[in-house]
Amino acid sequence: DAKTTQPNSMESNEEEPVHLPCNHSTISGTDYIHWYRQLPSQGPEYVIHGLTSNVNNRMASLAIAEDRKSSTLILHRATLRDAAVYYCILRSRSNDYKLSFGAGTTVTVRA
Amino acid sequence: AAGVIQSPRHLIKEKRETATLKCYPIPRHDTVYWYQQGPGQDPQFLISFYEKMQSDKGSIPDRFSAQQFSDYHSELNMSSLELGDSALYFCASSSRQGQGGGKYLSEQYFGPGTRLTVT
């Protein structure tokens, strides 16, 4: 499985943007970039995913580098509820249905 | 909207006992996944089922078994419990969309988890 690398932790102030980087230099052409987050004492939650183009949804934006070797999850205005562990996960379109969680980024939001 | 249901939410067992965890997927979801999350750890994939057949297997001990039933609910059976089995067990469900070799990977929806404590 292609691997991802994320910073251990990031801090942000409430209502400020948060940019979460993810490196995936061994990504293959069939790998989608998925982001999940896990709030304290809850199950993981889907955030967003993309293949090549930048993506936006109600929760976040995903910016994908042109060479696809890195991506950035953007939370436009962090709230206290966004404090969670964020996981960047590669999923192959062809045969990889499970989620392989690596070490994610713990986001702390200051009021 | 209906979510993934897991039962029980909490379970306390002694060493060498057995435990059964249940998962009820979101209606019309045909795929179920089981994950284990130890204290301070990231979730680890155990096993998955698609249309009642095992579709993938991760680091699941031989003491554990699972199946998916005709109504798509799934059960994880754990025998000869060990202290190290104490963890959160999450079930997730999804549906496979699309046709043929170009199937789209839909997101997984996780349940609230079952906290298993082995004493």
mmCIF file with all atom_site columns, C-alpha atoms in Angstrom:
data_model
loop_
_atom_site.group_PDB
_atom_site.id
_atom_site.type_symbol
_atom_site.label_atom_id
_atom_site.label_alt_id
_atom_site.label_comp_id
_atom_site.label_asym_id
_atom_site.label_entity_id
_atom_site.label_seq_id
_atom_site.pdbx_PDB_ins_code
_atom_site.Cartn_x
_atom_site.Cartn_y
_atom_site.Cartn_z
_atom_site.occupancy
_atom_site.B_iso_or_equiv
_atom_site.pdbx_formal_charge
_atom_site.auth_seq_id
_atom_site.auth_comp_id
_atom_site.auth_asym_id
_atom_site.auth_atom_id
_atom_site.pdbx_PDB_model_num
ATOM 1   C CA . ASP A 1 1   ? 0.000   0.000   0.000   1.00 0.00 ? 1   ASP A CA 1
ATOM 2   C CA . ALA A 1 2   ? 1.195   3.472   -0.809  1.00 0.00 ? 2   ALA A CA 1
ATOM 3   C CA . LYS A 1 3   ? 2.107   5.375   2.345   1.00 0.00 ? 3   LYS A CA 1
ATOM 4   C CA . THR A 1 4   ? 1.270   8.859   3.538   1.00 0.00 ? 4   THR A CA 1
ATOM 5   C CA . THR A 1 5   ? 3.158   11.186  5.861   1.00 0.00 ? 5   THR A CA 1
ATOM 6   C CA . GLN A 1 6   ? 1.474   13.836  8.009   1.00 0.00 ? 6   GLN A CA 1
ATOM 7   C CA . PRO A 1 7   ? 2.658   16.137  10.796  1.00 0.00 ? 7   PRO A CA 1
ATOM 8   C CA . ASN A 1 8   ? 1.901   14.819  14.267  1.00 0.00 ? 8   ASN A CA 1
ATOM 9   C CA . SER A 1 9   ? 0.006   17.879  15.405  1.00 0.00 ? 9   SER A CA 1
ATOM 10  C CA . MET A 1 10  ? -1.203  21.328  14.443  1.00 0.00 ? 10  MET A CA 1
ATOM 11  C CA . GLU A 1 11  ? -2.772  24.157  16.385  1.00 0.00 ? 11  GLU A CA 1
ATOM 12  C CA . SER A 1 12  ? -5.176  26.792  15.193  1.00 0.00 ? 12  SER A CA 1
ATOM 13  C CA . ASN A 1 13  ? -7.286  29.596  16.546  1.00 0.00 ? 13  ASN A CA 1
ATOM 14  C CA . GLU A 1 14  ? -11.022 29.469  16.254  1.00 0.00 ? 14  GLU A CA 1
ATOM 15  C CA . GLU A 1 15  ? -12.404 30.939  13.007  1.00 0.00 ? 15  GLU A CA 1
ATOM 16  C CA . GLU A 1 16  ? -8.993  30.852  11.342  1.00 0.00 ? 16  GLU A CA 1
ATOM 17  C CA . PRO A 1 17  ? -8.146  28.561  8.410   1.00 0.00 ? 17  PRO A CA 1
ATOM 18  C CA . VAL A 1 18  ? -6.252  25.330  8.955   1.00 0.00 ? 18  VAL A CA 1
ATOM 19  C CA . HIS A 1 19  ? -4.026  23.807  6.288   1.00 0.00 ? 19  HIS A CA 1
ATOM 20  C CA . LEU A 1 20  ? -3.196  20.141  6.847   1.00 0.00 ? 20  LEU A CA 1
ATOM 21  C CA . PRO A 1 21  ? -0.448  18.781  4.591   1.00 0.00 ? 21  PRO A CA 1
ATOM 22  C CA . CYS A 1 22  ? -0.037  15.186  3.471   1.00 0.00 ? 22  CYS A CA 1
ATOM 23  C CA . ASN A 1 23  ? 2.857   13.713  1.518   1.00 0.00 ? 23  ASN A CA 1
ATOM 24  C CA . HIS A 1 24  ? 2.273   10.649  -0.651  1.00 0.00 ? 24  HIS A CA 1
ATOM 25  C CA . SER A 1 25  ? 5.276   10.481  -2.947  1.00 0.00 ? 25  SER A CA 1
ATOM 26  C CA . THR A 1 26  ? 4.644   6.836   -3.959  1.00 0.00 ? 26  THR A CA 1
ATOM 27  C CA . ILE A 1 27  ? 1.055   7.402   -5.036  1.00 0.00 ? 27  ILE A CA 1
ATOM 28  C CA . SER A 1 28  ? -0.039  5.422   -8.092  1.00 0.00 ? 28  SER A CA 1
ATOM 29  C CA . GLY A 1 29  ? -2.309  6.492   -10.896 1.00 0.00 ? 29  GLY A CA 1
ATOM 30  C CA . THR A 1 30  ? -5.261  4.563   -9.505  1.00 0.00 ? 30  THR A CA 1
ATOM 31  C CA . ASP A 1 31  ? -5.025  5.919   -5.951  1.00 0.00 ? 31  ASP A CA 1
ATOM 32  C CA . TYR A 1 32  ? -7.658  8.286   -4.654  1.00 0.00 ? 32  TYR A CA 1
ATOM 33  C CA . ILE A 1 33  ? -6.719  10.634  -1.801  1.00 0.00 ? 33  ILE A CA 1
ATOM 34  C CA . HIS A 1 34  ? -9.208  10.342  1.048   1.00 0.00 ? 34  HIS A CA 1
ATOM 35  C CA . TRP A 1 35  ? -9.425  12.304  4.280   1.00 0.00 ? 35  TRP A CA 1
ATOM 36  C CA . TYR A 1 36  ? -11.174 11.093  7.394   1.00 0.00 ? 36  TYR A CA 1
ATOM 37  C CA . ARG A 1 37  ? -11.257 12.581  10.843  1.00 0.00 ? 37  ARG A CA 1
ATOM 38  C CA . GLN A 1 38  ? -11.916 11.141  14.270  1.00 0.00 ? 38  GLN A CA 1
ATOM 39  C CA . LEU A 1 39  ? -13.385 13.326  16.964  1.00 0.00 ? 39  LEU A CA 1
ATOM 40  C CA . PRO A 1 40  ? -12.709 12.321  20.567  1.00 0.00 ? 40  PRO A CA 1
ATOM 41  C CA . SER A 1 41  ? -14.639 9.195   21.605  1.00 0.00 ? 41  SER A CA 1
ATOM 42  C CA . GLN A 1 42  ? -16.253 8.815   18.183  1.00 0.00 ? 42  GLN A CA 1
ATOM 43  C CA . GLY A 1 43  ? -15.807 6.681   15.105  1.00 0.00 ? 43  GLY A CA 1
ATOM 44  C CA . PRO A 1 44  ? -13.929 8.080   12.112  1.00 0.00 ? 44  PRO A CA 1
ATOM 45  C CA . GLU A 1 45  ? -15.871 10.360  9.813   1.00 0.00 ? 45  GLU A CA 1
ATOM 46  C CA . TYR A 1 46  ? -15.447 10.910  6.089   1.00 0.00 ? 46  TYR A CA 1
ATOM 47  C CA . VAL A 1 47  ? -14.310 14.422  5.163   1.00 0.00 ? 47  VAL A CA 1
ATOM 48  C CA . ILE A 1 48  ? -13.450 14.587  1.478   1.00 0.00 ? 48  ILE A CA 1
ATOM 49  C CA . HIS A 1 49  ? -11.650 12.784  -1.338  1.00 0.00 ? 49  HIS A CA 1
ATOM 50  C CA . GLY A 1 50  ? -10.140 13.536  -4.731  1.00 0.00 ? 50  GLY A CA 1
ATOM 51  C CA . LEU A 1 51  ? -8.104  12.121  -7.580  1.00 0.00 ? 51  LEU A CA 1
ATOM 52  C CA . THR A 1 52  ? -6.417  14.949  -9.507  1.00 0.00 ? 52  THR A CA 1
ATOM 53  C CA . SER A 1 53  ? -8.490  18.116  -9.325  1.00 0.00 ? 53  SER A CA 1
ATOM 54  C CA . ASN A 1 54  ? -9.097  20.264  -6.275  1.00 0.00 ? 54  ASN A CA 1
ATOM 55  C CA . VAL A 1 55  ? -12.344 19.445  -4.510  1.00 0.00 ? 55  VAL A CA 1
ATOM 56  C CA . ASN A 1 56  ? -14.701 21.400  -2.275  1.00 0.00 ? 56  ASN A CA 1
ATOM 57  C CA . ASN A 1 57  ? -17.559 20.284  -0.067  1.00 0.00 ? 57  ASN A CA 1
ATOM 58  C CA . ARG A 1 58  ? -19.426 21.681  2.897   1.00 0.00 ? 58  ARG A CA 1
ATOM 59  C CA . MET A 1 59  ? -16.784 20.474  5.333   1.00 0.00 ? 59  MET A CA 1
ATOM 60  C CA . ALA A 1 60  ? -13.497 21.303  3.661   1.00 0.00 ? 60  ALA A CA 1
ATOM 61  C CA . SER A 1 61  ? -11.438 21.783  0.528   1.00 0.00 ? 61  SER A CA 1
ATOM 62  C CA . LEU A 1 62  ? -8.801  19.460  -0.859  1.00 0.00 ? 62  LEU A CA 1
ATOM 63  C CA . ALA A 1 63  ? -5.925  20.896  -2.843  1.00 0.00 ? 63  ALA A CA 1
ATOM 64  C CA . ILE A 1 64  ? -3.917  18.312  -4.813  1.00 0.00 ? 64  ILE A CA 1
ATOM 65  C CA . ALA A 1 65  ? -0.475  19.061  -6.176  1.00 0.00 ? 65  ALA A CA 1
ATOM 66  C CA . GLU A 1 66  ? -0.034  18.790  -9.926  1.00 0.00 ? 66  GLU A CA 1
ATOM 67  C CA . ASP A 1 67  ? 2.309   15.795  -9.577  1.00 0.00 ? 67  ASP A CA 1
ATOM 68  C CA . ARG A 1 68  ? -0.096  14.269  -6.995  1.00 0.00 ? 68  ARG A CA 1
ATOM 69  C CA . LYS A 1 69  ? 2.746   13.606  -4.577  1.00 0.00 ? 69  LYS A CA 1
ATOM 70  C CA . SER A 1 70  ? 1.206   15.819  -1.927  1.00 0.00 ? 70  SER A CA 1
ATOM 71  C CA . SER A 1 71  ? -2.122  17.292  -0.945  1.00 0.00 ? 71  SER A CA 1
ATOM 72  C CA . THR A 1 72  ? -3.525  19.751  1.577   1.00 0.00 ? 72  THR A CA 1
ATOM 73  C CA . LEU A 1 73  ? -6.787  19.591  3.456   1.00 0.00 ? 73  LEU A CA 1
ATOM 74  C CA . ILE A 1 74  ? -8.138  23.056  4.144   1.00 0.00 ? 74  ILE A CA 1
ATOM 75  C CA . LEU A 1 75  ? -10.594 23.842  6.892   1.00 0.00 ? 75  LEU A CA 1
ATOM 76  C CA . HIS A 1 76  ? -11.674 27.351  6.026   1.00 0.00 ? 76  HIS A CA 1
ATOM 77  C CA . ARG A 1 77  ? -12.833 28.512  9.443   1.00 0.00 ? 77  ARG A CA 1
ATOM 78  C CA . ALA A 1 78  ? -11.900 26.223  12.275  1.00 0.00 ? 78  ALA A CA 1
ATOM 79  C CA . THR A 1 79  ? -14.389 25.729  15.079  1.00 0.00 ? 79  THR A CA 1
ATOM 80  C CA . LEU A 1 80  ? -13.942 23.969  18.396  1.00 0.00 ? 80  LEU A CA 1
ATOM 81  C CA . ARG A 1 81  ? -15.849 21.055  16.883  1.00 0.00 ? 81  ARG A CA 1
ATOM 82  C CA . ASP A 1 82  ? -13.070 20.581  14.314  1.00 0.00 ? 82  ASP A CA 1
ATOM 83  C CA . ALA A 1 83  ? -10.636 19.438  17.009  1.00 0.00 ? 83  ALA A CA 1
ATOM 84  C CA . ALA A 1 84  ? -9.880  15.876  15.942  1.00 0.00 ? 84  ALA A CA 1
ATOM 85  C CA . VAL A 1 85  ? -7.303  13.527  14.480  1.00 0.00 ? 85  VAL A CA 1
ATOM 86  C CA . TYR A 1 86  ? -7.208  13.919  10.692  1.00 0.00 ? 86  TYR A CA 1
ATOM 87  C CA . TYR A 1 87  ? -6.132  11.008  8.533   1.00 0.00 ? 87  TYR A CA 1
ATOM 88  C CA . CYS A 1 88  ? -4.913  11.190  4.942   1.00 0.00 ? 88  CYS A CA 1
ATOM 89  C CA . ILE A 1 89  ? -5.480  7.799   3.293   1.00 0.00 ? 89  ILE A CA 1
ATOM 90  C CA . LEU A 1 90  ? -4.811  6.487   -0.203  1.00 0.00 ? 90  LEU A CA 1
ATOM 91  C CA . ARG A 1 91  ? -7.375  4.123   -1.661  1.00 0.00 ? 91  ARG A CA 1
ATOM 92  C CA . SER A 1 92  ? -6.876  2.276   -4.920  1.00 0.00 ? 92  SER A CA 1
ATOM 93  C CA . ARG A 1 93  ? -9.792  2.462   -7.296  1.00 0.00 ? 93  ARG A CA 1
ATOM 94  C CA . SER A 1 94  ? -9.107  -1.043  -8.502  1.00 0.00 ? 94  SER A CA 1
ATOM 95  C CA . ASN A 1 95  ? -9.052  -3.271  -5.469  1.00 0.00 ? 95  ASN A CA 1
ATOM 96  C CA . ASP A 1 96  ? -8.450  -1.539  -2.169  1.00 0.00 ? 96  ASP A CA 1
ATOM 97  C CA . TYR A 1 97  ? -11.687 -1.044  -0.308  1.00 0.00 ? 97  TYR A CA 1
ATOM 98  C CA . LYS A 1 98  ? -10.405 -1.071  3.253   1.00 0.00 ? 98  LYS A CA 1
ATOM 99  C CA . LEU A 1 99  ? -9.069  2.042   4.953   1.00 0.00 ? 99  LEU A CA 1
ATOM 100 C CA . SER A 1 100 ? -5.449  1.843   6.060   1.00 0.00 ? 100 SER A CA 1
ATOM 101 C CA . PHE A 1 101 ? -5.082  4.380   8.858   1.00 0.00 ? 101 PHE A CA 1
ATOM 102 C CA . GLY A 1 102 ? -1.581  5.666   9.474   1.00 0.00 ? 102 GLY A CA 1
ATOM 103 C CA . ALA A 1 103 ? -0.449  8.241   11.981  1.00 0.00 ? 103 ALA A CA 1
ATOM 104 C CA . GLY A 1 104 ? -2.730  11.202  11.484  1.00 0.00 ? 104 GLY A CA 1
ATOM 105 C CA . THR A 1 105 ? -2.526  14.843  12.507  1.00 0.00 ? 105 THR A CA 1
ATOM 106 C CA . THR A 1 106 ? -4.013  15.905  15.818  1.00 0.00 ? 106 THR A CA 1
ATOM 107 C CA . VAL A 1 107 ? -5.637  19.301  15.357  1.00 0.00 ? 107 VAL A CA 1
ATOM 108 C CA . THR A 1 108 ? -6.160  21.511  18.387  1.00 0.00 ? 108 THR A CA 1
ATOM 109 C CA . VAL A 1 109 ? -8.396  24.562  18.091  1.00 0.00 ? 109 VAL A CA 1
ATOM 110 C CA . ARG A 1 110 ? -7.972  27.385  20.572  1.00 0.00 ? 110 ARG A CA 1
ATOM 111 C CA . ALA A 1 111 ? -10.994 29.477  21.507  1.00 0.00 ? 111 ALA A CA 1
ATOM 112 C CA . ALA B 2 1   ? -30.705 9.747   8.332   1.00 0.00 ? 1   ALA B CA 1
ATOM 113 C CA . ALA B 2 2   ? -30.080 6.232   9.581   1.00 0.00 ? 2   ALA B CA 1
ATOM 114 C CA . GLY B 2 3   ? -26.571 5.525   10.776  1.00 0.00 ? 3   GLY B CA 1
ATOM 115 C CA . VAL B 2 4   ? -24.534 2.424   11.502  1.00 0.00 ? 4   VAL B CA 1
ATOM 116 C CA . ILE B 2 5   ? -25.688 0.743   14.685  1.00 0.00 ? 5   ILE B CA 1
ATOM 117 C CA . GLN B 2 6   ? -23.392 -1.260  16.906  1.00 0.00 ? 6   GLN B CA 1
ATOM 118 C CA . SER B 2 7   ? -24.266 -3.295  19.940  1.00 0.00 ? 7   SER B CA 1
ATOM 119 C CA . PRO B 2 8   ? -23.440 -3.502  22.680  1.00 0.00 ? 8   PRO B CA 1
ATOM 120 C CA . ARG B 2 9   ? -21.784 -0.146  23.218  1.00 0.00 ? 9   ARG B CA 1
ATOM 121 C CA . HIS B 2 10  ? -19.799 -1.416  26.179  1.00 0.00 ? 10  HIS B CA 1
ATOM 122 C CA . LEU B 2 11  ? -18.775 -4.937  27.070  1.00 0.00 ? 11  LEU B CA 1
ATOM 123 C CA . ILE B 2 12  ? -16.739 -6.269  29.945  1.00 0.00 ? 12  ILE B CA 1
ATOM 124 C CA . LYS B 2 13  ? -15.410 -9.815  29.744  1.00 0.00 ? 13  LYS B CA 1
ATOM 125 C CA . GLU B 2 14  ? -12.871 -11.897 31.590  1.00 0.00 ? 14  GLU B CA 1
ATOM 126 C CA . LYS B 2 15  ? -9.854  -13.585 30.058  1.00 0.00 ? 15  LYS B CA 1
ATOM 127 C CA . ARG B 2 16  ? -10.638 -16.716 28.076  1.00 0.00 ? 16  ARG B CA 1
ATOM 128 C CA . GLU B 2 17  ? -14.291 -15.765 27.685  1.00 0.00 ? 17  GLU B CA 1
ATOM 129 C CA . THR B 2 18  ? -16.030 -15.185 24.378  1.00 0.00 ? 18  THR B CA 1
ATOM 130 C CA . ALA B 2 19  ? -17.689 -12.059 23.023  1.00 0.00 ? 19  ALA B CA 1
ATOM 131 C CA . THR B 2 20  ? -19.977 -11.281 20.115  1.00 0.00 ? 20  THR B CA 1
ATOM 132 C CA . LEU B 2 21  ? -20.201 -7.801  18.645  1.00 0.00 ? 21  LEU B CA 1
ATOM 133 C CA . LYS B 2 22  ? -23.001 -6.859  16.289  1.00 0.00 ? 22  LYS B CA 1
ATOM 134 C CA . CYS B 2 23  ? -23.172 -4.323  13.495  1.00 0.00 ? 23  CYS B CA 1
ATOM 135 C CA . TYR B 2 24  ? -26.203 -3.109  11.564  1.00 0.00 ? 24  TYR B CA 1
ATOM 136 C CA . PRO B 2 25  ? -25.174 -1.205  8.416   1.00 0.00 ? 25  PRO B CA 1
ATOM 137 C CA . ILE B 2 26  ? -26.941 1.718   6.852   1.00 0.00 ? 26  ILE B CA 1
ATOM 138 C CA . PRO B 2 27  ? -29.915 0.473   4.773   1.00 0.00 ? 27  PRO B CA 1
ATOM 139 C CA . ARG B 2 28  ? -28.935 -0.513  1.198   1.00 0.00 ? 28  ARG B CA 1
ATOM 140 C CA . HIS B 2 29  ? -25.243 -0.663  2.086   1.00 0.00 ? 29  HIS B CA 1
ATOM 141 C CA . ASP B 2 30  ? -23.806 -3.981  0.944   1.00 0.00 ? 30  ASP B CA 1
ATOM 142 C CA . THR B 2 31  ? -20.317 -3.835  2.457   1.00 0.00 ? 31  THR B CA 1
ATOM 143 C CA . VAL B 2 32  ? -19.317 -4.042  6.088   1.00 0.00 ? 32  VAL B CA 1
ATOM 144 C CA . TYR B 2 33  ? -15.869 -3.447  7.596   1.00 0.00 ? 33  TYR B CA 1
ATOM 145 C CA . TRP B 2 34  ? -14.530 -4.147  11.073  1.00 0.00 ? 34  TRP B CA 1
ATOM 146 C CA . TYR B 2 35  ? -11.727 -2.109  12.659  1.00 0.00 ? 35  TYR B CA 1
ATOM 147 C CA . GLN B 2 36  ? -9.942  -2.389  15.989  1.00 0.00 ? 36  GLN B CA 1
ATOM 148 C CA . GLN B 2 37  ? -8.531  0.617   17.833  1.00 0.00 ? 37  GLN B CA 1
ATOM 149 C CA . GLY B 2 38  ? -6.360  -0.046  20.850  1.00 0.00 ? 38  GLY B CA 1
ATOM 150 C CA . PRO B 2 39  ? -5.726  2.600   23.520  1.00 0.00 ? 39  PRO B CA 1
ATOM 151 C CA . GLY B 2 40  ? -3.779  5.485   21.981  1.00 0.00 ? 40  GLY B CA 1
ATOM 152 C CA . GLN B 2 41  ? -3.601  3.682   18.638  1.00 0.00 ? 41  GLN B CA 1
ATOM 153 C CA . ASP B 2 42  ? -4.969  4.350   15.185  1.00 0.00 ? 42  ASP B CA 1
ATOM 154 C CA . PRO B 2 43  ? -7.771  2.146   13.837  1.00 0.00 ? 43  PRO B CA 1
ATOM 155 C CA . GLN B 2 44  ? -6.581  -1.086  12.257  1.00 0.00 ? 44  GLN B CA 1
ATOM 156 C CA . PHE B 2 45  ? -8.572  -3.002  9.653   1.00 0.00 ? 45  PHE B CA 1
ATOM 157 C CA . LEU B 2 46  ? -9.669  -6.492  10.667  1.00 0.00 ? 46  LEU B CA 1
ATOM 158 C CA . ILE B 2 47  ? -12.003 -7.895  8.029   1.00 0.00 ? 47  ILE B CA 1
ATOM 159 C CA . SER B 2 48  ? -14.662 -6.935  5.498   1.00 0.00 ? 48  SER B CA 1
ATOM 160 C CA . PHE B 2 49  ? -17.658 -8.481  3.796   1.00 0.00 ? 49  PHE B CA 1
ATOM 161 C CA . TYR B 2 50  ? -19.360 -7.719  0.513   1.00 0.00 ? 50  TYR B CA 1
ATOM 162 C CA . GLU B 2 51  ? -22.709 -9.285  -0.275  1.00 0.00 ? 51  GLU B CA 1
ATOM 163 C CA . LYS B 2 52  ? -22.274 -11.765 2.590   1.00 0.00 ? 52  LYS B CA 1
ATOM 164 C CA . MET B 2 53  ? -18.881 -12.982 1.354   1.00 0.00 ? 53  MET B CA 1
ATOM 165 C CA . GLN B 2 54  ? -15.567 -12.158 2.969   1.00 0.00 ? 54  GLN B CA 1
ATOM 166 C CA . SER B 2 55  ? -13.915 -9.619  0.701   1.00 0.00 ? 55  SER B CA 1
ATOM 167 C CA . ASP B 2 56  ? -10.698 -8.714  2.517   1.00 0.00 ? 56  ASP B CA 1
ATOM 168 C CA . LYS B 2 57  ? -8.798  -9.708  5.601   1.00 0.00 ? 57  LYS B CA 1
ATOM 169 C CA . GLY B 2 58  ? -6.372  -7.724  7.696   1.00 0.00 ? 58  GLY B CA 1
ATOM 170 C CA . SER B 2 59  ? -4.593  -8.417  10.942  1.00 0.00 ? 59  SER B CA 1
ATOM 171 C CA . ILE B 2 60  ? -7.390  -10.399 12.514  1.00 0.00 ? 60  ILE B CA 1
ATOM 172 C CA . PRO B 2 61  ? -6.366  -13.068 15.052  1.00 0.00 ? 61  PRO B CA 1
ATOM 173 C CA . ASP B 2 62  ? -7.372  -16.661 14.362  1.00 0.00 ? 62  ASP B CA 1
ATOM 174 C CA . ARG B 2 63  ? -9.405  -16.493 17.592  1.00 0.00 ? 63  ARG B CA 1
ATOM 175 C CA . PHE B 2 64  ? -11.716 -14.029 15.885  1.00 0.00 ? 64  PHE B CA 1
ATOM 176 C CA . SER B 2 65  ? -14.270 -14.833 13.226  1.00 0.00 ? 65  SER B CA 1
ATOM 177 C CA . ALA B 2 66  ? -16.938 -12.825 11.527  1.00 0.00 ? 66  ALA B CA 1
ATOM 178 C CA . GLN B 2 67  ? -19.785 -13.181 9.105   1.00 0.00 ? 67  GLN B CA 1
ATOM 179 C CA . GLN B 2 68  ? -22.384 -11.142 7.296   1.00 0.00 ? 68  GLN B CA 1
ATOM 180 C CA . PHE B 2 69  ? -25.961 -12.340 7.288   1.00 0.00 ? 69  PHE B CA 1
ATOM 181 C CA . SER B 2 70  ? -28.731 -12.223 4.682   1.00 0.00 ? 70  SER B CA 1
ATOM 182 C CA . ASP B 2 71  ? -30.066 -8.965  6.151   1.00 0.00 ? 71  ASP B CA 1
ATOM 183 C CA . TYR B 2 72  ? -26.508 -7.533  5.794   1.00 0.00 ? 72  TYR B CA 1
ATOM 184 C CA . HIS B 2 73  ? -25.877 -7.198  9.491   1.00 0.00 ? 73  HIS B CA 1
ATOM 185 C CA . SER B 2 74  ? -22.548 -8.547  10.646  1.00 0.00 ? 74  SER B CA 1
ATOM 186 C CA . GLU B 2 75  ? -21.226 -10.178 13.787  1.00 0.00 ? 75  GLU B CA 1
ATOM 187 C CA . LEU B 2 76  ? -17.658 -10.338 15.065  1.00 0.00 ? 76  LEU B CA 1
ATOM 188 C CA . ASN B 2 77  ? -17.075 -13.357 17.289  1.00 0.00 ? 77  ASN B CA 1
ATOM 189 C CA . MET B 2 78  ? -14.096 -13.276 19.612  1.00 0.00 ? 78  MET B CA 1
ATOM 190 C CA . SER B 2 79  ? -13.000 -16.320 21.604  1.00 0.00 ? 79  SER B CA 1
ATOM 191 C CA . SER B 2 80  ? -10.335 -17.007 24.220  1.00 0.00 ? 80  SER B CA 1
ATOM 192 C CA . LEU B 2 81  ? -10.209 -13.317 25.004  1.00 0.00 ? 81  LEU B CA 1
ATOM 193 C CA . GLU B 2 82  ? -6.886  -11.852 26.066  1.00 0.00 ? 82  GLU B CA 1
ATOM 194 C CA . LEU B 2 83  ? -6.094  -8.641  27.927  1.00 0.00 ? 83  LEU B CA 1
ATOM 195 C CA . GLY B 2 84  ? -4.673  -7.239  24.699  1.00 0.00 ? 84  GLY B CA 1
ATOM 196 C CA . ASP B 2 85  ? -8.064  -7.514  23.009  1.00 0.00 ? 85  ASP B CA 1
ATOM 197 C CA . SER B 2 86  ? -9.289  -4.597  25.090  1.00 0.00 ? 86  SER B CA 1
ATOM 198 C CA . ALA B 2 87  ? -10.044 -1.945  22.507  1.00 0.00 ? 87  ALA B CA 1
ATOM 199 C CA . LEU B 2 88  ? -12.665 -0.025  20.633  1.00 0.00 ? 88  LEU B CA 1
ATOM 200 C CA . TYR B 2 89  ? -14.186 -2.016  17.809  1.00 0.00 ? 89  TYR B CA 1
ATOM 201 C CA . PHE B 2 90  ? -15.699 -0.028  14.983  1.00 0.00 ? 90  PHE B CA 1
ATOM 202 C CA . CYS B 2 91  ? -17.946 -1.238  12.253  1.00 0.00 ? 91  CYS B CA 1
ATOM 203 C CA . ALA B 2 92  ? -18.313 0.720   9.039   1.00 0.00 ? 92  ALA B CA 1
ATOM 204 C CA . SER B 2 93  ? -20.542 0.274   6.030   1.00 0.00 ? 93  SER B CA 1
ATOM 205 C CA . SER B 2 94  ? -20.501 1.453   2.457   1.00 0.00 ? 94  SER B CA 1
ATOM 206 C CA . SER B 2 95  ? -22.062 0.704   -0.891  1.00 0.00 ? 95  SER B CA 1
ATOM 207 C CA . ARG B 2 96  ? -20.216 -0.129  -4.076  1.00 0.00 ? 96  ARG B CA 1
ATOM 208 C CA . GLN B 2 97  ? -21.371 2.136   -6.816  1.00 0.00 ? 97  GLN B CA 1
ATOM 209 C CA . GLY B 2 98  ? -20.763 1.971   -10.512 1.00 0.00 ? 98  GLY B CA 1
ATOM 210 C CA . GLN B 2 99  ? -20.383 -1.009  -12.772 1.00 0.00 ? 99  GLN B CA 1
ATOM 211 C CA . GLY B 2 100 ? -17.698 -3.355  -13.988 1.00 0.00 ? 100 GLY B CA 1
ATOM 212 C CA . GLY B 2 101 ? -14.049 -2.627  -13.381 1.00 0.00 ? 101 GLY B CA 1
ATOM 213 C CA . GLY B 2 102 ? -14.562 1.078   -12.838 1.00 0.00 ? 102 GLY B CA 1
ATOM 214 C CA . LYS B 2 103 ? -16.439 0.903   -9.562  1.00 0.00 ? 103 LYS B CA 1
ATOM 215 C CA . TYR B 2 104 ? -16.479 4.096   -7.597  1.00 0.00 ? 104 TYR B CA 1
ATOM 216 C CA . LEU B 2 105 ? -15.273 3.904   -4.027  1.00 0.00 ? 105 LEU B CA 1
ATOM 217 C CA . SER B 2 106 ? -17.928 5.368   -1.792  1.00 0.00 ? 106 SER B CA 1
ATOM 218 C CA . GLU B 2 107 ? -17.043 6.656   1.623   1.00 0.00 ? 107 GLU B CA 1
ATOM 219 C CA . GLN B 2 108 ? -17.316 4.482   4.691   1.00 0.00 ? 108 GLN B CA 1
ATOM 220 C CA . TYR B 2 109 ? -19.733 5.369   7.449   1.00 0.00 ? 109 TYR B CA 1
ATOM 221 C CA . PHE B 2 110 ? -18.621 4.365   10.901  1.00 0.00 ? 110 PHE B CA 1
ATOM 222 C CA . GLY B 2 111 ? -20.670 3.328   13.867  1.00 0.00 ? 111 GLY B CA 1
ATOM 223 C CA . PRO B 2 112 ? -20.125 4.638   17.400  1.00 0.00 ? 112 PRO B CA 1
ATOM 224 C CA . GLY B 2 113 ? -18.032 1.622   18.318  1.00 0.00 ? 113 GLY B CA 1
ATOM 225 C CA . THR B 2 114 ? -18.113 -1.073  20.980  1.00 0.00 ? 114 THR B CA 1
ATOM 226 C CA . ARG B 2 115 ? -15.708 -0.644  23.857  1.00 0.00 ? 115 ARG B CA 1
ATOM 227 C CA . LEU B 2 116 ? -14.494 -4.073  24.927  1.00 0.00 ? 116 LEU B CA 1
ATOM 228 C CA . THR B 2 117 ? -12.705 -4.393  28.242  1.00 0.00 ? 117 THR B CA 1
ATOM 229 C CA . VAL B 2 118 ? -11.069 -7.704  29.083  1.00 0.00 ? 118 VAL B CA 1
ATOM 230 C CA . THR B 2 119 ? -10.170 -8.173  32.743  1.00 0.00 ? 119 THR B CA 1
#
